[in-house]
């Protein structure tokens, strides 16, 4: 178990990600086309602006203004506000507002994959990423078979590990571009 996930530069945000399963889902939901640090600081910023991360309350709230307020939570505030609201509705309606039930109550790895893929905006890459975090940072056994074998966010256990991960990711992308 961990008391912080070092996916952003703000210690309070890192602690929130480790403590609140819904915050972790929100971070993954908005982790696209922005730096990892920006995406995973988003849940704390949203909580500060709206006053809660309670899924039922967020599902009933227009989140667009909170996402647009400067500095914007995401470069696509309208789309991401809608995605987070949809995610909140799924967690509220299907899991009684307890995001951890998604993995705690999964019968096996296949069930966990099905549950994660049913979340708004969670495709194969996000499922693999969150599975790695669940397996390697929280000891969720049924998540390990879904996690990738290559380095990913699940391997990040410190600010330095995040920097190393991002440097390796940039190098990998650069190598891929050279082969195009």
Short mmCIF file of C-alpha atoms in Angstrom, two decimals:
data_model
loop_
_atom_site.label_atom_id
_atom_site.label_comp_id
_atom_site.label_asym_id
_atom_site.label_seq_id
_atom_site.Cartn_x
_atom_site.Cartn_y
_atom_site.Cartn_z
CA UNK A 1 0.00 0.00 0.00
CA UNK A 2 1.08 3.56 -0.57
CA UNK A 3 0.29 6.88 1.04
CA UNK A 4 1.04 8.93 -2.09
CA UNK A 5 1.15 8.41 -5.85
CA UNK A 6 3.91 10.59 -7.28
CA UNK A 7 2.20 11.41 -10.57
CA UNK A 8 2.23 15.18 -10.05
CA UNK A 9 4.42 17.83 -8.41
CA UNK A 10 1.90 18.78 -5.73
CA UNK A 11 2.25 16.66 -2.54
CA UNK A 12 -1.40 17.14 -1.53
CA UNK A 13 -2.54 15.92 -4.96
CA UNK A 14 -0.24 12.88 -4.71
CA UNK A 15 -1.77 11.99 -1.34
CA UNK A 16 -5.32 12.47 -2.62
CA UNK A 17 -4.68 10.08 -5.53
CA UNK A 18 -3.55 7.38 -3.09
CA UNK A 19 -6.33 8.00 -0.56
CA UNK A 20 -9.37 8.51 -2.83
CA UNK A 21 -10.06 5.83 -5.47
CA UNK A 22 -12.38 8.16 -7.38
CA UNK A 23 -9.63 10.82 -7.56
CA UNK A 24 -7.37 8.17 -9.11
CA UNK A 25 -10.04 7.35 -11.71
CA UNK A 26 -10.50 11.05 -12.50
CA UNK A 27 -6.75 11.45 -13.00
CA UNK A 28 -6.70 8.56 -15.47
CA UNK A 29 -9.87 9.79 -17.20
CA UNK A 30 -8.30 13.17 -18.00
CA UNK A 31 -4.78 11.84 -18.67
CA UNK A 32 -4.65 12.51 -22.38
CA UNK A 33 -3.11 15.28 -24.44
CA UNK A 34 -1.72 16.95 -21.32
CA UNK A 35 1.37 16.16 -19.24
CA UNK A 36 0.93 13.45 -16.60
CA UNK A 37 1.51 16.03 -13.84
CA UNK A 38 -1.30 18.25 -15.14
CA UNK A 39 -3.77 15.38 -15.46
CA UNK A 40 -3.14 13.96 -12.01
CA UNK A 41 -3.23 17.39 -10.33
CA UNK A 42 -6.73 17.74 -11.84
CA UNK A 43 -8.66 15.81 -9.17
CA UNK A 44 -7.38 18.06 -6.36
CA UNK A 45 -8.06 21.20 -8.39
CA UNK A 46 -11.57 19.95 -9.13
CA UNK A 47 -12.16 19.17 -5.46
CA UNK A 48 -11.00 22.66 -4.47
CA UNK A 49 -13.21 24.35 -7.06
CA UNK A 50 -16.37 22.28 -6.59
CA UNK A 51 -15.91 21.43 -2.91
CA UNK A 52 -16.19 17.66 -3.30
CA UNK A 53 -15.19 14.59 -5.24
CA UNK A 54 -18.34 12.73 -4.21
CA UNK A 55 -19.44 10.95 -7.40
CA UNK A 56 -23.18 11.45 -6.82
CA UNK A 57 -22.71 15.19 -6.31
CA UNK A 58 -20.38 15.53 -9.31
CA UNK A 59 -22.79 13.58 -11.52
CA UNK A 60 -25.49 16.13 -10.68
CA UNK A 61 -23.24 19.17 -11.25
CA UNK A 62 -22.28 21.02 -14.42
CA UNK A 63 -18.49 20.80 -14.12
CA UNK A 64 -17.58 22.87 -17.17
CA UNK A 65 -17.01 26.14 -15.31
CA UNK A 66 -14.76 24.38 -12.78
CA UNK A 67 -12.73 22.91 -15.64
CA UNK A 68 -12.54 26.24 -17.52
CA UNK A 69 -11.58 28.46 -14.57
CA UNK A 70 -8.02 29.73 -15.00
CA UNK A 71 -5.76 27.89 -14.96
CA UNK A 72 -7.92 25.35 -16.77
CA UNK A 73 -7.85 21.81 -15.41
CA UNK A 74 -7.41 20.46 -18.94
CA UNK A 75 -6.72 21.86 -22.40
CA UNK A 76 -10.13 20.51 -23.48
CA UNK A 77 -12.21 21.67 -20.51
CA UNK A 78 -15.66 21.06 -21.99
CA UNK A 79 -14.96 17.52 -23.13
CA UNK A 80 -13.16 16.55 -19.94
CA UNK A 81 -15.83 18.10 -17.71
CA UNK A 82 -18.37 15.94 -19.52
CA UNK A 83 -16.21 12.84 -19.23
CA UNK A 84 -15.69 13.31 -15.48
CA UNK A 85 -19.40 13.90 -14.98
CA UNK A 86 -20.19 10.68 -16.91
CA UNK A 87 -17.56 8.81 -14.88
CA UNK A 88 -19.07 10.14 -11.66
CA UNK A 89 -22.53 8.98 -12.77
CA UNK A 90 -21.28 5.44 -13.50
CA UNK A 91 -19.51 5.21 -10.12
CA UNK A 92 -22.53 6.64 -8.30
CA UNK A 93 -25.12 4.48 -10.10
CA UNK A 94 -23.27 1.17 -10.50
CA UNK A 95 -20.94 1.18 -7.48
CA UNK A 96 -22.88 3.17 -4.89
CA UNK A 97 -20.38 6.03 -5.10
CA UNK A 98 -17.47 3.80 -4.00
CA UNK A 99 -14.96 3.62 -6.86
CA UNK A 100 -12.86 0.99 -5.07
CA UNK A 101 -15.73 -1.49 -5.53
CA UNK A 102 -14.72 -1.63 -9.21
CA UNK A 103 -11.62 -3.63 -8.25
CA UNK A 104 -12.51 -4.89 -4.75
CA UNK A 105 -15.57 -6.74 -6.03
CA UNK A 106 -14.15 -7.93 -9.36
CA UNK A 107 -14.42 -11.73 -9.54
CA UNK A 108 -11.18 -12.10 -11.52
CA UNK A 109 -8.94 -10.32 -14.02
CA UNK A 110 -11.45 -10.67 -16.86
CA UNK A 111 -14.19 -9.14 -14.71
CA UNK A 112 -11.88 -6.31 -13.67
CA UNK A 113 -11.02 -5.62 -17.33
CA UNK A 114 -14.73 -5.54 -18.22
CA UNK A 115 -15.50 -3.15 -15.35
CA UNK A 116 -12.63 -0.78 -16.21
CA UNK A 117 -13.34 -0.81 -19.96
CA UNK A 118 -16.97 0.12 -19.22
CA UNK A 119 -15.83 3.43 -17.68
CA UNK A 120 -16.15 6.51 -19.94
CA UNK A 121 -12.87 7.13 -21.78
CA UNK A 122 -11.11 3.98 -20.56
CA UNK A 123 -9.64 2.09 -23.50
CA UNK A 124 -6.96 -0.60 -23.54
CA UNK A 125 -4.07 1.74 -22.66
CA UNK A 126 -5.84 3.35 -19.70
CA UNK A 127 -6.99 -0.02 -18.43
CA UNK A 128 -3.41 -1.30 -18.60
CA UNK A 129 -2.12 1.83 -16.86
CA UNK A 130 -4.58 1.80 -13.99
CA UNK A 131 -4.20 -1.97 -13.64
CA UNK A 132 -0.45 -1.49 -13.16
CA UNK A 133 -1.09 1.11 -10.46
CA UNK A 134 -3.67 -1.09 -8.73
CA UNK A 135 -1.37 -4.14 -8.83
CA UNK A 136 1.97 -2.53 -8.01
CA UNK A 137 0.94 0.28 -5.63
CA UNK A 138 -2.17 -1.22 -3.97
CA UNK A 139 -1.61 -4.99 -4.16
CA UNK A 140 -4.74 -5.76 -6.23
CA UNK A 141 -3.83 -9.27 -7.43
CA UNK A 142 -6.46 -9.54 -10.19
CA UNK A 143 -5.04 -6.36 -11.78
CA UNK A 144 -1.53 -7.75 -12.35
CA UNK A 145 -2.40 -9.82 -15.47
CA UNK A 146 -3.85 -6.66 -17.07
CA UNK A 147 -0.73 -4.56 -16.41
CA UNK A 148 1.87 -4.10 -19.17
CA UNK A 149 5.34 -5.58 -18.88
CA UNK A 150 7.00 -2.33 -20.06
CA UNK A 151 7.66 0.56 -17.64
CA UNK A 152 4.52 2.54 -16.83
CA UNK A 153 2.93 4.72 -14.15
CA UNK A 154 2.46 1.66 -11.96
CA UNK A 155 6.23 1.60 -11.52
CA UNK A 156 6.43 5.21 -10.33
CA UNK A 157 7.10 5.27 -6.59
CA UNK A 158 8.83 8.64 -6.16
CA UNK A 159 9.24 12.03 -7.84
CA UNK A 160 12.54 10.81 -9.33
CA UNK A 161 10.85 7.67 -10.68
CA UNK A 162 8.29 9.90 -12.44
CA UNK A 163 11.08 11.94 -14.04
CA UNK A 164 12.86 8.75 -15.12
CA UNK A 165 9.63 7.26 -16.50
CA UNK A 166 8.88 10.39 -18.52
CA UNK A 167 12.43 10.56 -19.89
CA UNK A 168 12.22 6.92 -20.99
CA UNK A 169 8.81 7.55 -22.57
CA UNK A 170 10.17 10.55 -24.52
CA UNK A 171 13.16 8.50 -25.70
CA UNK A 172 10.88 5.65 -26.79
CA UNK A 173 8.63 8.03 -28.76
CA UNK A 174 11.68 9.64 -30.39
CA UNK A 175 12.99 6.21 -31.41
CA UNK A 176 9.61 5.35 -32.92
CA UNK A 177 9.60 8.60 -34.91
CA UNK A 178 13.03 7.79 -36.35
CA UNK A 179 11.64 4.54 -37.79
CA UNK A 180 8.74 6.28 -39.54
#
